[in-house]
Short mmCIF file of C-alpha atoms in Angstrom, two decimals:
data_model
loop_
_atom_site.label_atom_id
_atom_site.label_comp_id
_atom_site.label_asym_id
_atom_site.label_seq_id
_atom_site.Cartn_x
_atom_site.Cartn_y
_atom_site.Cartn_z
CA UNK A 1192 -35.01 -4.95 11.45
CA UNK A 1193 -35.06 -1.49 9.76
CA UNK A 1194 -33.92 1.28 12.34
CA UNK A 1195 -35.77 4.04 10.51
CA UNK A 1196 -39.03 2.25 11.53
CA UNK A 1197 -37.66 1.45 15.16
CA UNK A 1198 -36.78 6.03 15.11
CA UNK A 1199 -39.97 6.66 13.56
CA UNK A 1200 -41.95 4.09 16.31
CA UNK A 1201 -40.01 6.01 18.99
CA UNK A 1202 -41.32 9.53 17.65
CA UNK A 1203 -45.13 8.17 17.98
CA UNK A 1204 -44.54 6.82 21.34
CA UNK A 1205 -42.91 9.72 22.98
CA UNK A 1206 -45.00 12.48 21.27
CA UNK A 1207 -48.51 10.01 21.42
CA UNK A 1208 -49.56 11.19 17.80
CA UNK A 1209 -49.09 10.03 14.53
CA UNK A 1210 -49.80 13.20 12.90
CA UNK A 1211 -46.80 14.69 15.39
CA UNK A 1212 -44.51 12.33 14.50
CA UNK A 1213 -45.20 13.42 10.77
CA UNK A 1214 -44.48 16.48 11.13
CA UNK A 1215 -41.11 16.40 13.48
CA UNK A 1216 -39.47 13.68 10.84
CA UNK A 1217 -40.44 14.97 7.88
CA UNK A 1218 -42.45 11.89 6.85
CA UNK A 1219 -46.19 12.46 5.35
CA UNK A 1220 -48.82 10.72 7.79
CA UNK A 1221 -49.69 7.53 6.01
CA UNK A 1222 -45.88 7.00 5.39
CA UNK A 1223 -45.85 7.23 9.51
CA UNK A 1224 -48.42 4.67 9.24
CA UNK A 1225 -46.86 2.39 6.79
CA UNK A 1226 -43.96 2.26 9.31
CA UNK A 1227 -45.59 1.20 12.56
CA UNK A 1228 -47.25 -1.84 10.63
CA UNK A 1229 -44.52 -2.99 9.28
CA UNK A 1230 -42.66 -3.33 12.38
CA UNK A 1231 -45.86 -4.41 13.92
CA UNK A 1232 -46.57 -7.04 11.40
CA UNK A 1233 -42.12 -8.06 11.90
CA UNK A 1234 -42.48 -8.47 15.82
CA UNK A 1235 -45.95 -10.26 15.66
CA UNK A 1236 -47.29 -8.06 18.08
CA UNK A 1237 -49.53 -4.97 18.77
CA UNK A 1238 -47.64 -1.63 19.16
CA UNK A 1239 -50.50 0.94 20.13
CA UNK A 1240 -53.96 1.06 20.84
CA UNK A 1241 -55.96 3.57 18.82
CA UNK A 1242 -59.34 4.32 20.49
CA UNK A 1243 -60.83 7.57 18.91
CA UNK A 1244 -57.88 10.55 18.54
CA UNK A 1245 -56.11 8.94 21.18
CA UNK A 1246 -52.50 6.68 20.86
CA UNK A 1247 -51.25 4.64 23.59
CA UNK A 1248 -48.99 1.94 23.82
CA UNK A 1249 -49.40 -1.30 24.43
CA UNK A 1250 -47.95 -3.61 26.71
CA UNK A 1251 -45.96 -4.92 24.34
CA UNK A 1252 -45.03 -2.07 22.86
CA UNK A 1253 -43.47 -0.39 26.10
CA UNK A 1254 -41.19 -3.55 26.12
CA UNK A 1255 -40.57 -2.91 22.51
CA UNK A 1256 -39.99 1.01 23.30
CA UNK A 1257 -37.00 -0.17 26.06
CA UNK A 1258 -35.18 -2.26 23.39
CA UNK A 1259 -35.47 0.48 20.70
CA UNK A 1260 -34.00 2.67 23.09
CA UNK A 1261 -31.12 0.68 23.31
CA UNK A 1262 -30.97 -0.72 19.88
CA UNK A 1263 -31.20 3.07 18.52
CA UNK A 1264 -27.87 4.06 21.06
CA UNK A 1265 -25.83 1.67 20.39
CA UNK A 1266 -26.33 2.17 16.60
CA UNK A 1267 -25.12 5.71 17.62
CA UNK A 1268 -22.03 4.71 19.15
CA UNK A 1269 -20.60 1.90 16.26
CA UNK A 1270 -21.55 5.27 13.96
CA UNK A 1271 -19.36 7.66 16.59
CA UNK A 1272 -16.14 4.73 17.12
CA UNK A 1273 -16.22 3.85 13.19
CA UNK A 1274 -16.11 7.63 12.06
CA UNK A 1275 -14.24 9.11 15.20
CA UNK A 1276 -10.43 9.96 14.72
CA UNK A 1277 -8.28 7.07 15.30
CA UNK A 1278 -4.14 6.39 15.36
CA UNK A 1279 -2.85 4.37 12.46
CA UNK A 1280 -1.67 1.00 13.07
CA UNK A 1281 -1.38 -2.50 11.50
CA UNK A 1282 1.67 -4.17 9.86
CA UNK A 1283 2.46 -3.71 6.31
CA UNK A 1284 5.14 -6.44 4.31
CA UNK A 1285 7.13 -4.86 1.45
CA UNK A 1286 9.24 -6.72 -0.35
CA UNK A 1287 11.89 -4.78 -2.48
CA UNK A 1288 15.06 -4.93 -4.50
CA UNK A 1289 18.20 -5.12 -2.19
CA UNK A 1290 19.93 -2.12 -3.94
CA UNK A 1291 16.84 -0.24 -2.88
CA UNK A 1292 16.86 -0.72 0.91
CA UNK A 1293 19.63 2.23 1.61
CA UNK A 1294 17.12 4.56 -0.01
CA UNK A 1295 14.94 3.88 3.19
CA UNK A 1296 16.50 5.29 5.76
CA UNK A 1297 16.75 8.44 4.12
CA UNK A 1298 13.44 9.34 5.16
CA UNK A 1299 12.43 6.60 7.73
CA UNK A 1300 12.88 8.75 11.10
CA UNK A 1301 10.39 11.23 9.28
CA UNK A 1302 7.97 8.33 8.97
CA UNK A 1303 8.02 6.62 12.01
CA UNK A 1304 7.56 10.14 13.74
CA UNK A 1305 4.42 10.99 11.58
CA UNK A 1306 3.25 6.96 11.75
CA UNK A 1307 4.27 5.82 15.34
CA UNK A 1308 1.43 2.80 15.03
CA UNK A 1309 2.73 1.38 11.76
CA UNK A 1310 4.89 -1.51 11.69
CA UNK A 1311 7.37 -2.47 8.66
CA UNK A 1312 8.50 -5.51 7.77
CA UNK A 1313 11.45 -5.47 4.78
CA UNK A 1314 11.94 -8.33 2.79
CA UNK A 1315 14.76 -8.45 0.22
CA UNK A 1316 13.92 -10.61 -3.17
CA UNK A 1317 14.50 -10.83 -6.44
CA UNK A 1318 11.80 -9.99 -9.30
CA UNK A 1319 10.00 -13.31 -10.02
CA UNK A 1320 9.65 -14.10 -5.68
CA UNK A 1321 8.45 -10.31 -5.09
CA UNK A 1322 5.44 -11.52 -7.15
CA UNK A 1323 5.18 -15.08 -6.19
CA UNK A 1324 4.26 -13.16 -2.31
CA UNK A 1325 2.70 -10.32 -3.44
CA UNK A 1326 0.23 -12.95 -5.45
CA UNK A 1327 -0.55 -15.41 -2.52
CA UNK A 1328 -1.07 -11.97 -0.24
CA UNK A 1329 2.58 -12.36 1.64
CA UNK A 1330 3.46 -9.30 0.78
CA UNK A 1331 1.45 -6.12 0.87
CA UNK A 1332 3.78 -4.36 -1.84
CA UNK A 1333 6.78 -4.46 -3.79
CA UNK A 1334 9.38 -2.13 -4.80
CA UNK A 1335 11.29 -3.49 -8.23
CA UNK A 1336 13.94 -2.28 -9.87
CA UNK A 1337 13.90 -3.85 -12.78
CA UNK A 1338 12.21 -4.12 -16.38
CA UNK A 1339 9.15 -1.77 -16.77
CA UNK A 1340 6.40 -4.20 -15.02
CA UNK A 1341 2.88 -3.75 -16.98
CA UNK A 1342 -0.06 -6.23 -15.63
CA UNK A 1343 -3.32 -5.70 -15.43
CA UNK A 1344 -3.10 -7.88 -12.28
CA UNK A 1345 -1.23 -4.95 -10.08
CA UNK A 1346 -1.51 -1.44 -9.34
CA UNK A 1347 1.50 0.93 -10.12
CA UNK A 1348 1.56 3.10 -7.24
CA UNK A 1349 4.85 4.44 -8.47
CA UNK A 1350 7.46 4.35 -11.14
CA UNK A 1351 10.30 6.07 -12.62
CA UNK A 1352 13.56 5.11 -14.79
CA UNK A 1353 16.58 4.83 -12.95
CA UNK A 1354 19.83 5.05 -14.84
CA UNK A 1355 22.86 2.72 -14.01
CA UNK A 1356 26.33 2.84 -15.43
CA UNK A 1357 29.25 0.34 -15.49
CA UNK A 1358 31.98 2.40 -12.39
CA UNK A 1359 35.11 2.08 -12.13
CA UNK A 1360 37.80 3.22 -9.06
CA UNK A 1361 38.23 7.09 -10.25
CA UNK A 1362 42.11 6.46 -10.90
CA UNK A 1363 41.36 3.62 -13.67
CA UNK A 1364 42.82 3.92 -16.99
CA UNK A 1365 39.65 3.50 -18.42
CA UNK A 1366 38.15 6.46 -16.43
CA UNK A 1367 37.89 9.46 -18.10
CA UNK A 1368 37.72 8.23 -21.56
CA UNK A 1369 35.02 9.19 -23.83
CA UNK A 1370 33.44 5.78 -24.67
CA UNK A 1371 35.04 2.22 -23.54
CA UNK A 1372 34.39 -0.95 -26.04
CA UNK A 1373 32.54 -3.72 -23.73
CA UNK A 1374 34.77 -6.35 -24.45
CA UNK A 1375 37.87 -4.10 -23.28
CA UNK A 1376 35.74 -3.42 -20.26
CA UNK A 1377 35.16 -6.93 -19.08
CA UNK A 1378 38.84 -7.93 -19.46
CA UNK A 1379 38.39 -5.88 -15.49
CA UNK A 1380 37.31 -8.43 -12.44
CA UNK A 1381 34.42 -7.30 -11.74
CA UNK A 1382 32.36 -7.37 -8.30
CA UNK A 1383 28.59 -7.61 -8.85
CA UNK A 1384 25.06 -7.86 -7.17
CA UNK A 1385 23.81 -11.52 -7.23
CA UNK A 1386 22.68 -13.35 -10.37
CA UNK A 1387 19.58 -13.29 -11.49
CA UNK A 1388 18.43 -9.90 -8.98
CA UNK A 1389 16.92 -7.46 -10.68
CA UNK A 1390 19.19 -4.81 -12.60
CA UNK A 1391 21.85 -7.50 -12.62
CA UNK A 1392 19.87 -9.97 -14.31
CA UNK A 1393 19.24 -7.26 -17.28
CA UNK A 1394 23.10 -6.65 -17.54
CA UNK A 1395 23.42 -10.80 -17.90
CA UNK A 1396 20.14 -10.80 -20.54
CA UNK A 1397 22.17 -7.92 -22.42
CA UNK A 1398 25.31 -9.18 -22.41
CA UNK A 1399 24.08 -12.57 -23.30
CA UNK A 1400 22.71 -11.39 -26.70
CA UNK A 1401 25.97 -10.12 -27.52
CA UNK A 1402 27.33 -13.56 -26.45
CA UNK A 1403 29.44 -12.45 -23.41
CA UNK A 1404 29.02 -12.76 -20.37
CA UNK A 1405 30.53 -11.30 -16.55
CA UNK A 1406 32.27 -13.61 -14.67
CA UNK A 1407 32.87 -11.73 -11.39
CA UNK A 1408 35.17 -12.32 -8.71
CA UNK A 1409 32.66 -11.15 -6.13
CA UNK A 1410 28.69 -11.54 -5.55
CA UNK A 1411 26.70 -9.70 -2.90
CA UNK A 1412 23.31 -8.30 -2.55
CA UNK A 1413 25.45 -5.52 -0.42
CA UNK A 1414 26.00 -2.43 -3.23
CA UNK A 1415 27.21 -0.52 -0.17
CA UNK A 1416 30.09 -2.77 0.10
CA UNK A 1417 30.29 -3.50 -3.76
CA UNK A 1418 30.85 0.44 -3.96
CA UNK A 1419 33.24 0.55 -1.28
CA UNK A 1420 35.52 -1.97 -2.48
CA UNK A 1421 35.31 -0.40 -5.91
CA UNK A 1422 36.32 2.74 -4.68
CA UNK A 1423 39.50 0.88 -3.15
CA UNK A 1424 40.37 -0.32 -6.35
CA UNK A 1425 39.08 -3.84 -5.66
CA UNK A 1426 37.47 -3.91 -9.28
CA UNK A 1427 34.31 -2.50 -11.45
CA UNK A 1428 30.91 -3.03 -11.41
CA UNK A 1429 27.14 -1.88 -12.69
CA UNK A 1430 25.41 -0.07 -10.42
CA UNK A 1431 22.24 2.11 -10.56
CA UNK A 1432 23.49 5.79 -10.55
CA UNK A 1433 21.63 6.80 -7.07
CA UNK A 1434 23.53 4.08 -5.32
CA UNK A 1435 27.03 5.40 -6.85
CA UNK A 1436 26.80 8.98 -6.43
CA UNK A 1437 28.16 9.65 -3.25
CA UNK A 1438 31.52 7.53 -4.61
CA UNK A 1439 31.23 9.94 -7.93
CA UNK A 1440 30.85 13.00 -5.97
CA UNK A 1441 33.78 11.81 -3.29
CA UNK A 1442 36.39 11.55 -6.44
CA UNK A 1443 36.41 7.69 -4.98
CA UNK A 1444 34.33 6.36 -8.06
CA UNK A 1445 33.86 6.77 -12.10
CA UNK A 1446 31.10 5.62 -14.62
CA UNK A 1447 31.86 4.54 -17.96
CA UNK A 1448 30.38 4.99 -20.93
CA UNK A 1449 30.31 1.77 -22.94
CA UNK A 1450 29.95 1.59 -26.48
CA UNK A 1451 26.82 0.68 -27.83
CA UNK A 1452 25.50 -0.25 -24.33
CA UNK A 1453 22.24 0.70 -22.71
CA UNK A 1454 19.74 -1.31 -19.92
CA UNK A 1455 16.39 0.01 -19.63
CA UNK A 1456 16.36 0.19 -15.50
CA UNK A 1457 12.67 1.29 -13.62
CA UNK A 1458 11.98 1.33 -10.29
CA UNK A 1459 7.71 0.76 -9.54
CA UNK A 1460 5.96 0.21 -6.29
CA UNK A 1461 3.53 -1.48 -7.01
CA UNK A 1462 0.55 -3.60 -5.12
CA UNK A 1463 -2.04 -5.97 -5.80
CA UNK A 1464 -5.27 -4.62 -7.47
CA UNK A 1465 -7.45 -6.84 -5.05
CA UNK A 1466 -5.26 -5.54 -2.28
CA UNK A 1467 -6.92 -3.67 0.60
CA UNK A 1468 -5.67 0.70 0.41
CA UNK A 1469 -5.95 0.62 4.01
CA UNK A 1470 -4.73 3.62 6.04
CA UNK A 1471 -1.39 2.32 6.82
CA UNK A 1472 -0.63 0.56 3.64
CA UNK A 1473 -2.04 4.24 1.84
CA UNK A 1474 0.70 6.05 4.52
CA UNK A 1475 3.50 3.36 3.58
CA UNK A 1476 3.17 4.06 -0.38
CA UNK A 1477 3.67 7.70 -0.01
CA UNK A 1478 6.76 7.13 2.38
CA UNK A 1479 7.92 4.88 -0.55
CA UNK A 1480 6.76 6.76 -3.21
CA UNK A 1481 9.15 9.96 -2.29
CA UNK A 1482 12.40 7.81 -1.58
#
């Protein structure tokens, strides 16, 4: 049922004119006209009685005039809830890199003060399982850090290159060098993120082509502790640089430059492109856009 002719039927019954009913919506008489028998000729029933210049309703059409009422408020109020102010909520899934999830805190407390209703689930997964949920809708994004992702499948909400460099503890022989052959590198036990995880599987993919290959005496998805143990002395490693700079800046760590060496690192955030932008997912890619 059209609610412009159930307004415009309202007009005529309140104001007992046609020609009034013009005039206060802005509709030309006839078009007035049109209106009432259409809904007349939808309900099955007579609206008005027209006897000379004079327009009354009809039984029927003062039950009809209750249930417009009605029908005409409550299209009101879904119009007032749907476009009234409202807090954020919902739960959003993001699935990321492990070296990234240190970066969140940074500016979580910010974000949960600014998005009290929004709840955020953290996943931790390597490249190929981030898409295998984001794909079957488990996950509402995904933060890689990785090779550069392009598919026409997904949006990139964000990207940018990260650099990573082979460290060292700062009181290694090998720190401070200009350049350090690969092969003299990896004579070092080395303590690394776990195969096949993002960055970790490009260092494998390029060391593979050179036919070598890192052995390491540790595996964690923990870079925290990877860096920590480093900086004791424990070993090397290849981290991204954001995740070794407070060891550089500390005198605790060192990054090497290696010979004829280079990964091409990107972190994206990226979604589905059938995915829902609602509110909350919108407010979780700008937190994760600025990290």
């Amino acid at each position: 049922m059209d609610l412009k002719n159930l307004r415009t039927f309202i007009q005529v019954a309140e104001l007992g004119s046609f020609t009034k009913a013009a005039q206060r919506l802005g509709f030309s008489q006839p078009a007035v006209t049109a209106q009432i028998k259409q809904l007349e000729a939808e309900l099955d029933v007579r609206l008005f009685e027209r006897i000379r210049h004079t327009v009354a309703l009809t039984q029927q059409g003062r039950e009809v005039l209750g249930c417009a009422y009605q029908m005409t408020q409550l299209n009101q109020e879904l119009a007032r809830s749907l476009h009234a102010p409202k807090e954020v909520t919902g739960h959003i899934h993001l699935v990321m890199a492990d070296s990234l999830v240190a970066l969140l805190g940074q500016a979580f407390q910010r974000f949960w003060q600014d998005w009290p209703g929004i709840r955020l689930k953290i996943t931790t997964a390597g490249t190929e399982e981030m898409f295998r949920l984001l794909n079957h809708n488990e996950a509402d994004l995904v933060m890689t850090l990785d090779s550069r992702v392009y598919d026409a499948e997904y949006i990139i909400v964000h990207e940018e290159k990260v650099t990573a460099h082979f460290v060292t503890p700062a009181d290694s022989p090998l720190a401070g060098r200009g350049t350090v052959p690969i092969q003299e590198l990896l004579a070092q036990p080395f303590l690394l993120t776990e195969k096949g995880m993002s960055y970790r599987r490009l260092l494998d993919e390029r060391l593979a082509a050179q036919s070598l290959e890192i052995i390491p005496v540790l595996e964690t998805g923990d870079v925290a502790l990877v860096c920590r143990l480093v900086g004791q002395g424990a070993g090397c490693s290849f981290l991204p640089d954001y995740a070794t700079q407070e060891g550089v800046d500390a005198g605790r760590l060192a990054r090497i430059a290696v010979t004829d060496f280079e990964t091409d690192v990107w972190k994206q955030l990226l979604c589905h492109r059938d995915k829902w932008l609602s509110p909350q997912l919108r407010a979780v890619m700008d937190y994760c856009a600025r990290i």
